[in-house]
Amino acid sequence: MEYRRMGRTGLQLSALSFGSWVTFSKQIDDAISDRLMGIAYDHGVNFFDNAEVYALGESEKMMGRVLKNKNWDRTSYTISSKVFFGWRGKENKPNQTGLSRKHIVEACHEALQRLQTDYLDLYLCHRPDKNAPIEEVVTTMNTLIQQGKILYWGTSEWSAAEIMEAHMVAKDLNLIAPSVEQPQYNLFERQKMEVDYLSIFRNIGMGTTIWSPLASGLLSGKYNNGIPEGSRLAIEGFEWLKDRTLSEERFTRVAELAKIAAALNTSVATLSIAWCLCNPNVSTAILGATKEAQLLENLKALEVYATLTPEILEQIEACMQTKPIAPSF
Ligand code: NDP
């Protein structure tokens, strides 16, 4: 495994990590999540990602049970939770979602209980909250750090301007600023990581824990000939994700990318994840998997990443045609 510093912090995250969105509790049970987390850990994965909203709290409970059962040295891995969406779904009342001091603190306490841990290594604001003053968010996160309940705080899918504002407020008040952002990043979603955040990478040195490196599985090629039964995009209630993810044009690109992968003697999933690791601003790419075979295939990305030459990366660009136009500084 390769370990990367999370931005300018001292924390080292495994370049590949493991997350539980959709899968834990909705698709896989305790036995499979135990097996998958075990495989990840044995391959050197030291970061496990979660959120209050995943399976409405059940994902954190499942991960908590697995971690308790594994009894790994707590200092050998890191875990996250994310606050914003609440976990009561349609029952959410005011103050049970968002980034008020009340919800951030209560959600932290609930995550600690569900995950059966004394502290979260990372605690992220899952989305920006237009209704909560940024001073309230920054001071609350700083307090949780002082209390030892969280070690680092960050954001997910915030704009560069919002992240910068949080930094300026933290600087003004002499408080601890967010040090990590969790954006989507894959061969189809590149704008934020490759354009919007360039100034914050340069000026603040945010780390990133990037999500959906396979665009929910699309970049494995599994959707090219229809939607396989039991796959994520076949799940009832995820039609919004299916509509957002699948298109004929994307199938064509994935089919072409598969040819490059075949020439490299690897799979299109492994190659797609390896490609993410080539961006030096990626601290860790969070993998998702419902099966052992998927996880083992995805973990091979580290080996393939080491073999990707500038020429191969150019071939990938020519095939995908998804490179966003970056501003010239
Ligand atoms: P991916 O884009 O890698 O999708 C993972 C899914 O794709 C798997 O669950 C599986 O679904 C399928 N898959 C994975 N590997 C293979 C393979 N080799 N061959 C075929 N199918 C495969 O990542 P996720 O979207 O799961 O995101 C990873 C993590 O990022 C999440 O668990 C979560 O922790 C985090 N995240 C954060 C978000 C945020 O807003 N901050 C949003 C989304 C995710 P199946 O078998 O069901 O088809």
mmCIF file of C-alpha atoms and ligand atoms in Angstrom:
data_model
loop_
_atom_site.group_PDB
_atom_site.id
_atom_site.type_symbol
_atom_site.label_atom_id
_atom_site.label_comp_id
_atom_site.label_asym_id
_atom_site.label_seq_id
_atom_site.Cartn_x
_atom_site.Cartn_y
_atom_site.Cartn_z
ATOM 1 C CA MET A 1 0.000 0.000 0.000
ATOM 2 C CA GLU A 2 1.064 3.569 -0.580
ATOM 3 C CA TYR A 3 0.336 6.161 2.115
ATOM 4 C CA ARG A 4 -0.255 9.812 1.306
ATOM 5 C CA ARG A 5 -0.294 12.814 3.605
ATOM 6 C CA MET A 6 -3.795 14.260 3.835
ATOM 7 C CA GLY A 7 -3.039 17.666 2.347
ATOM 8 C CA ARG A 8 -0.804 19.657 4.662
ATOM 9 C CA THR A 9 -1.744 17.651 7.758
ATOM 10 C CA GLY A 10 0.533 15.074 9.341
ATOM 11 C CA LEU A 11 -2.084 12.345 8.845
ATOM 12 C CA GLN A 12 -1.215 9.552 6.428
ATOM 13 C CA LEU A 13 -4.047 7.849 4.571
ATOM 14 C CA SER A 14 -3.758 4.724 2.450
ATOM 15 C CA ALA A 15 -4.038 5.748 -1.224
ATOM 16 C CA LEU A 16 -6.951 3.311 -1.498
ATOM 17 C CA SER A 17 -9.603 3.310 1.219
ATOM 18 C CA PHE A 18 -13.001 1.703 1.726
ATOM 19 C CA GLY A 19 -16.493 3.184 2.083
ATOM 20 C CA SER A 20 -19.961 1.936 2.923
ATOM 21 C CA TRP A 21 -22.410 4.066 0.899
ATOM 22 C CA VAL A 22 -25.319 2.039 -0.557
ATOM 23 C CA THR A 23 -23.587 -1.240 0.264
ATOM 24 C CA PHE A 24 -23.573 -1.610 4.078
ATOM 25 C CA SER A 25 -26.953 -2.752 5.342
ATOM 26 C CA LYS A 26 -28.744 -2.152 2.015
ATOM 27 C CA GLN A 27 -26.822 -4.695 -0.080
ATOM 28 C CA ILE A 28 -24.480 -6.587 2.240
ATOM 29 C CA ASP A 29 -24.817 -8.082 5.730
ATOM 30 C CA ASP A 30 -22.425 -8.170 8.701
ATOM 31 C CA ALA A 31 -20.603 -11.275 7.469
ATOM 32 C CA ILE A 32 -19.764 -9.804 4.056
ATOM 33 C CA SER A 33 -18.867 -6.368 5.390
ATOM 34 C CA ASP A 34 -16.597 -8.087 7.931
ATOM 35 C CA ARG A 35 -14.932 -10.029 5.125
ATOM 36 C CA LEU A 36 -14.530 -6.947 2.884
ATOM 37 C CA MET A 37 -13.151 -4.736 5.640
ATOM 38 C CA GLY A 38 -10.767 -7.551 6.579
ATOM 39 C CA ILE A 39 -9.490 -7.857 3.012
ATOM 40 C CA ALA A 40 -9.065 -4.081 2.789
ATOM 41 C CA TYR A 41 -7.215 -3.883 6.105
ATOM 42 C CA ASP A 42 -4.968 -6.815 5.201
ATOM 43 C CA HIS A 43 -4.028 -4.946 2.010
ATOM 44 C CA GLY A 44 -2.979 -1.917 4.070
ATOM 45 C CA VAL A 45 -6.179 0.140 3.864
ATOM 46 C CA ASN A 46 -6.235 2.419 6.917
ATOM 47 C CA PHE A 47 -9.278 4.610 6.197
ATOM 48 C CA PHE A 48 -12.933 3.578 6.365
ATOM 49 C CA ASP A 49 -15.553 6.111 5.308
ATOM 50 C CA ASN A 50 -19.084 6.465 6.650
ATOM 51 C CA ALA A 51 -21.858 9.028 7.227
ATOM 52 C CA GLU A 52 -24.869 9.491 9.460
ATOM 53 C CA VAL A 53 -27.213 9.283 6.464
ATOM 54 C CA TYR A 54 -25.884 6.007 5.009
ATOM 55 C CA ALA A 55 -28.689 3.450 5.390
ATOM 56 C CA LEU A 56 -30.145 5.941 7.894
ATOM 57 C CA GLY A 57 -27.596 5.169 10.605
ATOM 58 C CA GLU A 58 -27.500 1.407 9.959
ATOM 59 C CA SER A 59 -24.264 1.635 7.962
ATOM 60 C CA GLU A 60 -22.423 3.167 10.927
ATOM 61 C CA LYS A 61 -23.899 0.559 13.252
ATOM 62 C CA MET A 62 -22.729 -2.233 10.938
ATOM 63 C CA MET A 63 -19.228 -0.790 10.640
ATOM 64 C CA GLY A 64 -19.162 -0.360 14.430
ATOM 65 C CA ARG A 65 -20.037 -4.029 14.930
ATOM 66 C CA VAL A 66 -17.382 -5.133 12.438
ATOM 67 C CA LEU A 67 -14.719 -2.958 14.072
ATOM 68 C CA LYS A 68 -15.638 -4.291 17.501
ATOM 69 C CA ASN A 69 -15.421 -7.855 16.224
ATOM 70 C CA LYS A 70 -12.107 -7.244 14.458
ATOM 71 C CA ASN A 71 -10.595 -5.657 17.564
ATOM 72 C CA TRP A 72 -7.847 -4.069 15.469
ATOM 73 C CA ASP A 73 -5.533 -1.664 17.246
ATOM 74 C CA ARG A 74 -7.510 1.605 17.127
ATOM 75 C CA THR A 75 -4.339 3.516 16.291
ATOM 76 C CA SER A 76 -3.837 1.457 13.112
ATOM 77 C CA TYR A 77 -6.828 2.799 11.160
ATOM 78 C CA THR A 78 -8.914 5.929 10.690
ATOM 79 C CA ILE A 79 -12.685 6.292 10.390
ATOM 80 C CA SER A 80 -14.902 9.136 9.317
ATOM 81 C CA SER A 81 -18.462 10.211 9.669
ATOM 82 C CA LYS A 82 -20.288 12.953 7.831
ATOM 83 C CA VAL A 83 -22.954 15.305 9.130
ATOM 84 C CA PHE A 84 -25.676 17.199 7.255
ATOM 85 C CA PHE A 85 -28.471 14.978 5.947
ATOM 86 C CA GLY A 86 -29.585 13.507 9.296
ATOM 87 C CA TRP A 87 -30.504 9.842 9.689
ATOM 88 C CA ARG A 88 -34.247 9.935 10.219
ATOM 89 C CA GLY A 89 -35.096 10.274 6.541
ATOM 90 C CA LYS A 90 -38.624 11.576 6.040
ATOM 91 C CA GLU A 91 -38.989 11.936 9.830
ATOM 92 C CA ASN A 92 -36.176 14.522 10.040
ATOM 93 C CA LYS A 93 -37.310 17.582 11.992
ATOM 94 C CA PRO A 94 -35.667 21.023 12.100
ATOM 95 C CA ASN A 95 -32.280 20.743 13.873
ATOM 96 C CA GLN A 96 -31.984 17.066 12.937
ATOM 97 C CA THR A 97 -30.236 17.984 9.673
ATOM 98 C CA GLY A 98 -27.873 20.747 8.540
ATOM 99 C CA LEU A 99 -24.849 22.358 10.139
ATOM 100 C CA SER A 100 -26.179 24.155 13.201
ATOM 101 C CA ARG A 101 -24.059 23.717 16.323
ATOM 102 C CA LYS A 102 -26.880 21.620 17.735
ATOM 103 C CA HIS A 103 -26.975 19.151 14.857
ATOM 104 C CA ILE A 104 -23.201 18.936 14.342
ATOM 105 C CA VAL A 105 -22.676 18.095 18.037
ATOM 106 C CA GLU A 106 -25.613 15.712 18.336
ATOM 107 C CA ALA A 107 -24.744 13.932 15.087
ATOM 108 C CA CYS A 108 -21.159 13.531 16.309
ATOM 109 C CA HIS A 109 -22.342 11.942 19.578
ATOM 110 C CA GLU A 110 -24.683 9.626 17.690
ATOM 111 C CA ALA A 111 -21.959 8.612 15.210
ATOM 112 C CA LEU A 112 -19.586 7.810 18.087
ATOM 113 C CA GLN A 113 -22.250 5.584 19.650
ATOM 114 C CA ARG A 114 -23.131 3.827 16.409
ATOM 115 C CA LEU A 115 -19.489 3.281 15.448
ATOM 116 C CA GLN A 116 -18.661 2.242 19.032
ATOM 117 C CA THR A 117 -15.613 4.471 19.179
ATOM 118 C CA ASP A 118 -14.357 7.298 21.409
ATOM 119 C CA TYR A 119 -13.363 9.593 18.559
ATOM 120 C CA LEU A 120 -13.700 10.098 14.803
ATOM 121 C CA ASP A 121 -10.476 10.620 12.904
ATOM 122 C CA LEU A 122 -12.277 12.671 10.238
ATOM 123 C CA TYR A 123 -15.578 14.488 10.606
ATOM 124 C CA LEU A 124 -16.926 16.065 7.440
ATOM 125 C CA CYS A 125 -19.722 18.487 6.624
ATOM 126 C CA HIS A 126 -21.495 16.366 4.001
ATOM 127 C CA ARG A 127 -22.790 19.440 2.124
ATOM 128 C CA PRO A 128 -22.649 23.204 2.732
ATOM 129 C CA ASP A 129 -25.554 24.636 4.745
ATOM 130 C CA LYS A 130 -26.645 27.985 3.342
ATOM 131 C CA ASN A 131 -28.657 28.659 6.501
ATOM 132 C CA ALA A 132 -25.921 28.136 9.079
ATOM 133 C CA PRO A 133 -23.354 30.908 9.621
ATOM 134 C CA ILE A 134 -19.895 29.671 8.709
ATOM 135 C CA GLU A 135 -18.578 31.028 12.058
ATOM 136 C CA GLU A 136 -20.922 28.594 13.838
ATOM 137 C CA VAL A 137 -19.644 25.642 11.809
ATOM 138 C CA VAL A 138 -15.975 26.517 12.300
ATOM 139 C CA THR A 139 -16.280 27.169 16.057
ATOM 140 C CA THR A 140 -18.263 23.963 16.590
ATOM 141 C CA MET A 141 -15.773 21.805 14.717
ATOM 142 C CA ASN A 142 -12.923 23.448 16.610
ATOM 143 C CA THR A 143 -14.651 22.699 19.928
ATOM 144 C CA LEU A 144 -15.141 19.030 18.983
ATOM 145 C CA ILE A 145 -11.420 18.830 18.219
ATOM 146 C CA GLN A 146 -10.557 20.435 21.589
ATOM 147 C CA GLN A 147 -12.846 17.910 23.285
ATOM 148 C CA GLY A 148 -11.001 15.040 21.572
ATOM 149 C CA LYS A 149 -14.160 13.781 19.870
ATOM 150 C CA ILE A 150 -12.781 14.375 16.381
ATOM 151 C CA LEU A 151 -9.217 14.768 15.115
ATOM 152 C CA TYR A 152 -9.604 16.506 11.739
ATOM 153 C CA TRP A 153 -12.577 18.191 10.147
ATOM 154 C CA GLY A 154 -13.466 18.807 6.572
ATOM 155 C CA THR A 155 -16.088 19.310 3.910
ATOM 156 C CA SER A 156 -17.752 17.361 1.129
ATOM 157 C CA GLU A 157 -18.903 18.868 -2.149
ATOM 158 C CA TRP A 158 -18.337 22.434 -0.974
ATOM 159 C CA SER A 159 -17.346 25.032 -3.548
ATOM 160 C CA ALA A 160 -13.807 26.393 -3.489
ATOM 161 C CA ALA A 161 -15.216 29.749 -2.325
ATOM 162 C CA GLU A 162 -17.044 28.113 0.601
ATOM 163 C CA ILE A 163 -13.923 26.217 1.657
ATOM 164 C CA MET A 164 -11.880 29.401 1.406
ATOM 165 C CA GLU A 165 -14.412 31.276 3.526
ATOM 166 C CA ALA A 166 -14.185 28.613 6.246
ATOM 167 C CA HIS A 167 -10.412 28.979 6.171
ATOM 168 C CA MET A 168 -10.510 32.729 6.452
ATOM 169 C CA VAL A 169 -12.927 32.573 9.389
ATOM 170 C CA ALA A 170 -10.749 29.967 11.120
ATOM 171 C CA LYS A 171 -7.688 32.140 10.551
ATOM 172 C CA ASP A 172 -9.438 35.251 11.880
ATOM 173 C CA LEU A 173 -10.601 33.452 15.008
ATOM 174 C CA ASN A 174 -7.358 31.494 15.428
ATOM 175 C CA LEU A 175 -9.215 28.185 15.174
ATOM 176 C CA ILE A 176 -8.483 24.930 13.348
ATOM 177 C CA ALA A 177 -9.512 25.112 9.691
ATOM 178 C CA PRO A 178 -10.934 22.293 7.547
ATOM 179 C CA SER A 179 -8.102 20.181 6.189
ATOM 180 C CA VAL A 180 -9.864 17.760 3.850
ATOM 181 C CA GLU A 181 -12.570 17.839 1.169
ATOM 182 C CA GLN A 182 -14.498 14.822 -0.156
ATOM 183 C CA PRO A 183 -15.506 15.412 -3.794
ATOM 184 C CA GLN A 184 -16.593 13.038 -6.506
ATOM 185 C CA TYR A 185 -13.715 12.250 -8.854
ATOM 186 C CA ASN A 186 -13.548 9.801 -11.714
ATOM 187 C CA LEU A 187 -12.954 9.766 -15.477
ATOM 188 C CA PHE A 188 -16.360 11.397 -16.022
ATOM 189 C CA GLU A 189 -16.436 13.931 -13.139
ATOM 190 C CA ARG A 190 -13.307 16.038 -13.184
ATOM 191 C CA GLN A 191 -14.259 19.717 -12.996
ATOM 192 C CA LYS A 192 -13.885 20.235 -9.238
ATOM 193 C CA MET A 193 -10.643 18.298 -8.740
ATOM 194 C CA GLU A 194 -8.922 19.525 -11.883
ATOM 195 C CA VAL A 195 -10.185 23.112 -12.144
ATOM 196 C CA ASP A 196 -12.309 24.530 -9.318
ATOM 197 C CA TYR A 197 -10.078 23.447 -6.433
ATOM 198 C CA LEU A 198 -6.707 24.301 -7.964
ATOM 199 C CA SER A 199 -6.421 27.493 -5.945
ATOM 200 C CA ILE A 200 -7.323 25.808 -2.666
ATOM 201 C CA PHE A 201 -4.838 23.006 -3.305
ATOM 202 C CA ARG A 202 -2.193 25.585 -3.993
ATOM 203 C CA ASN A 203 -3.030 28.107 -1.275
ATOM 204 C CA ILE A 204 -4.439 26.010 1.549
ATOM 205 C CA GLY A 205 -3.224 22.514 0.778
ATOM 206 C CA MET A 206 -6.520 20.685 1.366
ATOM 207 C CA GLY A 207 -6.331 16.911 1.241
ATOM 208 C CA THR A 208 -9.036 14.953 -0.610
ATOM 209 C CA THR A 209 -10.813 11.662 0.013
ATOM 210 C CA ILE A 210 -12.364 11.234 -3.420
ATOM 211 C CA TRP A 211 -15.602 9.277 -3.950
ATOM 212 C CA SER A 212 -17.122 7.102 -6.684
ATOM 213 C CA PRO A 213 -13.884 6.375 -8.545
ATOM 214 C CA LEU A 214 -15.911 3.999 -10.738
ATOM 215 C CA ALA A 215 -18.912 6.340 -11.159
ATOM 216 C CA SER A 216 -21.028 3.869 -9.184
ATOM 217 C CA GLY A 217 -19.709 0.920 -11.204
ATOM 218 C CA LEU A 218 -20.174 2.402 -14.705
ATOM 219 C CA LEU A 219 -16.395 2.447 -15.199
ATOM 220 C CA SER A 220 -16.217 -1.305 -14.626
ATOM 221 C CA GLY A 221 -18.091 -1.761 -17.910
ATOM 222 C CA LYS A 222 -20.855 -3.716 -16.136
ATOM 223 C CA TYR A 223 -23.625 -1.450 -17.450
ATOM 224 C CA ASN A 224 -22.561 -1.527 -21.094
ATOM 225 C CA ASN A 225 -24.984 -4.319 -21.977
ATOM 226 C CA GLY A 226 -27.891 -3.468 -19.699
ATOM 227 C CA ILE A 227 -28.372 -3.232 -15.957
ATOM 228 C CA PRO A 228 -27.310 -6.451 -14.193
ATOM 229 C CA GLU A 229 -29.702 -7.779 -11.568
ATOM 230 C CA GLY A 230 -28.530 -6.997 -8.036
ATOM 231 C CA SER A 231 -26.243 -4.166 -9.150
ATOM 232 C CA ARG A 232 -26.447 -0.693 -7.601
ATOM 233 C CA LEU A 233 -28.309 0.894 -10.483
ATOM 234 C CA ALA A 234 -30.956 -1.833 -10.330
ATOM 235 C CA ILE A 235 -31.896 -0.968 -6.742
ATOM 236 C CA GLU A 236 -35.362 0.494 -6.273
ATOM 237 C CA GLY A 237 -35.144 4.110 -5.164
ATOM 238 C CA PHE A 238 -31.867 4.737 -7.024
ATOM 239 C CA GLU A 239 -33.461 5.713 -10.336
ATOM 240 C CA TRP A 240 -32.081 9.246 -9.838
ATOM 241 C CA LEU A 241 -28.550 7.812 -9.778
ATOM 242 C CA LYS A 242 -29.202 5.635 -12.807
ATOM 243 C CA ASP A 243 -30.475 8.640 -14.790
ATOM 244 C CA ARG A 244 -27.507 10.712 -13.744
ATOM 245 C CA THR A 245 -24.906 8.014 -14.425
ATOM 246 C CA LEU A 246 -25.828 6.114 -17.582
ATOM 247 C CA SER A 247 -25.762 7.384 -21.179
ATOM 248 C CA GLU A 248 -25.006 5.927 -24.589
ATOM 249 C CA GLU A 249 -22.065 8.258 -25.011
ATOM 250 C CA ARG A 250 -20.549 7.087 -21.751
ATOM 251 C CA PHE A 251 -20.986 3.426 -22.747
ATOM 252 C CA THR A 252 -19.010 4.111 -25.913
ATOM 253 C CA ARG A 253 -16.182 5.737 -23.937
ATOM 254 C CA VAL A 254 -16.067 2.873 -21.437
ATOM 255 C CA ALA A 255 -15.927 0.326 -24.279
ATOM 256 C CA GLU A 256 -12.963 2.180 -25.797
ATOM 257 C CA LEU A 257 -11.266 2.463 -22.411
ATOM 258 C CA ALA A 258 -11.684 -1.284 -21.960
ATOM 259 C CA LYS A 259 -9.503 -1.794 -25.043
ATOM 260 C CA ILE A 260 -6.691 0.238 -23.444
ATOM 261 C CA ALA A 261 -7.120 -1.770 -20.247
ATOM 262 C CA ALA A 262 -6.961 -5.059 -22.173
ATOM 263 C CA ALA A 263 -3.743 -3.970 -23.875
ATOM 264 C CA LEU A 264 -2.312 -3.341 -20.400
ATOM 265 C CA ASN A 265 -3.510 -6.748 -19.272
ATOM 266 C CA THR A 266 -5.808 -5.285 -16.668
ATOM 267 C CA SER A 267 -9.516 -4.569 -16.246
ATOM 268 C CA VAL A 268 -11.246 -1.300 -17.039
ATOM 269 C CA ALA A 269 -12.252 -0.971 -13.342
ATOM 270 C CA THR A 270 -8.678 -1.374 -12.132
ATOM 271 C CA LEU A 271 -7.402 1.058 -14.775
ATOM 272 C CA SER A 272 -10.059 3.658 -13.925
ATOM 273 C CA ILE A 273 -9.141 3.632 -10.237
ATOM 274 C CA ALA A 274 -5.418 3.664 -11.058
ATOM 275 C CA TRP A 275 -6.029 6.761 -13.192
ATOM 276 C CA CYS A 276 -7.523 8.597 -10.164
ATOM 277 C CA LEU A 277 -4.338 7.949 -8.191
ATOM 278 C CA CYS A 278 -2.287 9.777 -10.835
ATOM 279 C CA ASN A 279 -3.724 13.077 -9.616
ATOM 280 C CA PRO A 280 -1.319 14.166 -6.854
ATOM 281 C CA ASN A 281 -4.128 16.099 -5.151
ATOM 282 C CA VAL A 282 -5.922 12.821 -4.397
ATOM 283 C CA SER A 283 -4.990 11.794 -0.848
ATOM 284 C CA THR A 284 -7.091 8.649 -1.037
ATOM 285 C CA ALA A 285 -9.601 7.112 -3.445
ATOM 286 C CA ILE A 286 -12.492 5.533 -1.551
ATOM 287 C CA LEU A 287 -13.445 2.157 -2.995
ATOM 288 C CA GLY A 288 -16.917 0.661 -2.796
ATOM 289 C CA ALA A 289 -17.628 -3.044 -3.275
ATOM 290 C CA THR A 290 -20.358 -5.581 -2.672
ATOM 291 C CA LYS A 291 -18.222 -8.635 -3.442
ATOM 292 C CA GLU A 292 -14.753 -9.901 -2.566
ATOM 293 C CA ALA A 293 -13.830 -10.291 -6.224
ATOM 294 C CA GLN A 294 -14.665 -6.624 -6.896
ATOM 295 C CA LEU A 295 -12.572 -5.412 -3.985
ATOM 296 C CA LEU A 296 -9.596 -7.568 -4.939
ATOM 297 C CA GLU A 297 -9.824 -6.313 -8.526
ATOM 298 C CA ASN A 298 -10.003 -2.711 -7.354
ATOM 299 C CA LEU A 299 -7.091 -3.040 -4.943
ATOM 300 C CA LYS A 300 -4.893 -4.012 -7.908
ATOM 301 C CA ALA A 301 -5.152 -0.355 -8.982
ATOM 302 C CA LEU A 302 -2.082 0.419 -6.947
ATOM 303 C CA GLU A 303 0.072 -1.898 -9.075
ATOM 304 C CA VAL A 304 -1.400 -0.615 -12.336
ATOM 305 C CA TYR A 305 -1.010 3.020 -11.231
ATOM 306 C CA ALA A 306 2.743 2.434 -10.940
ATOM 307 C CA THR A 307 2.859 1.409 -14.621
ATOM 308 C CA LEU A 308 0.895 4.323 -16.117
ATOM 309 C CA THR A 309 3.246 6.322 -18.332
ATOM 310 C CA PRO A 310 2.513 9.788 -19.769
ATOM 311 C CA GLU A 311 1.874 8.056 -23.131
ATOM 312 C CA ILE A 312 -0.782 5.781 -21.653
ATOM 313 C CA LEU A 313 -2.387 8.737 -19.859
ATOM 314 C CA GLU A 314 -2.535 10.532 -23.213
ATOM 315 C CA GLN A 315 -4.236 7.536 -24.777
ATOM 316 C CA ILE A 316 -6.793 7.609 -21.959
ATOM 317 C CA GLU A 317 -7.418 11.338 -22.532
ATOM 318 C CA ALA A 318 -7.888 10.804 -26.255
ATOM 319 C CA CYS A 319 -10.364 8.010 -25.582
ATOM 320 C CA MET A 320 -12.388 9.689 -22.815
ATOM 321 C CA GLN A 321 -12.338 13.334 -24.031
ATOM 322 C CA THR A 322 -13.453 14.454 -20.571
ATOM 323 C CA LYS A 323 -10.542 16.675 -19.603
ATOM 324 C CA PRO A 324 -11.916 19.986 -18.313
ATOM 325 C CA ILE A 325 -10.315 23.220 -19.422
ATOM 326 C CA ALA A 326 -8.139 24.522 -16.630
ATOM 327 C CA PRO A 327 -7.455 28.261 -16.304
ATOM 328 C CA SER A 328 -3.915 29.341 -17.071
ATOM 329 C CA PHE A 329 -2.335 31.110 -14.088
HETATM 330 P P1 NDP B 1 -17.617 3.345 -6.896
HETATM 331 O O1 NDP B 1 -17.861 4.385 -7.907
HETATM 332 O O2 NDP B 1 -16.323 2.620 -6.988
HETATM 333 O O3 NDP B 1 -18.830 2.312 -6.946
HETATM 334 C C1 NDP B 1 -18.809 1.171 -6.152
HETATM 335 C C2 NDP B 1 -19.828 0.166 -6.649
HETATM 336 O O4 NDP B 1 -19.545 -0.232 -7.975
HETATM 337 C C3 NDP B 1 -19.806 -1.092 -5.812
HETATM 338 O O5 NDP B 1 -20.564 -0.992 -4.652
HETATM 339 C C4 NDP B 1 -20.298 -2.132 -6.798
HETATM 340 O O6 NDP B 1 -21.713 -2.014 -6.861
HETATM 341 C C5 NDP B 1 -19.675 -1.655 -8.108
HETATM 342 N N1 NDP B 1 -18.320 -2.184 -8.306
HETATM 343 C C6 NDP B 1 -17.196 -1.892 -7.580
HETATM 344 N N2 NDP B 1 -16.136 -2.530 -8.058
HETATM 345 C C7 NDP B 1 -16.556 -3.236 -9.119
HETATM 346 C C8 NDP B 1 -15.894 -4.080 -10.032
HETATM 347 N N3 NDP B 1 -14.585 -4.304 -9.929
HETATM 348 N N4 NDP B 1 -16.629 -4.661 -11.013
HETATM 349 C C9 NDP B 1 -17.951 -4.429 -11.120
HETATM 350 N N5 NDP B 1 -18.643 -3.635 -10.272
HETATM 351 C C10 NDP B 1 -17.942 -3.024 -9.281
HETATM 352 O O7 NDP B 1 -17.642 3.954 -5.430
HETATM 353 P P2 NDP B 1 -18.876 4.444 -4.519
HETATM 354 O O8 NDP B 1 -19.868 5.204 -5.317
HETATM 355 O O9 NDP B 1 -19.337 3.293 -3.732
HETATM 356 O O10 NDP B 1 -18.133 5.476 -3.579
HETATM 357 C C11 NDP B 1 -17.113 5.009 -2.692
HETATM 358 C C12 NDP B 1 -17.320 5.621 -1.325
HETATM 359 O O11 NDP B 1 -17.251 7.043 -1.418
HETATM 360 C C13 NDP B 1 -18.686 5.355 -0.675
HETATM 361 O O12 NDP B 1 -18.758 4.102 -0.061
HETATM 362 C C14 NDP B 1 -18.742 6.471 0.341
HETATM 363 O O13 NDP B 1 -17.950 6.124 1.468
HETATM 364 C C15 NDP B 1 -18.087 7.628 -0.408
HETATM 365 N N6 NDP B 1 -19.109 8.513 -1.042
HETATM 366 C C16 NDP B 1 -19.207 9.804 -0.593
HETATM 367 C C17 NDP B 1 -20.133 10.665 -1.106
HETATM 368 C C18 NDP B 1 -20.239 12.061 -0.592
HETATM 369 O O14 NDP B 1 -21.175 12.787 -0.940
HETATM 370 N N7 NDP B 1 -19.315 12.505 0.221
HETATM 371 C C19 NDP B 1 -21.090 10.225 -2.157
HETATM 372 C C20 NDP B 1 -20.873 8.865 -2.588
HETATM 373 C C21 NDP B 1 -19.903 8.062 -2.057
HETATM 374 P P3 NDP B 1 -22.725 -3.213 -7.263
HETATM 375 O O15 NDP B 1 -22.026 -4.512 -7.005
HETATM 376 O O16 NDP B 1 -23.909 -2.982 -6.430
HETATM 377 O O17 NDP B 1 -23.035 -2.976 -8.706
#
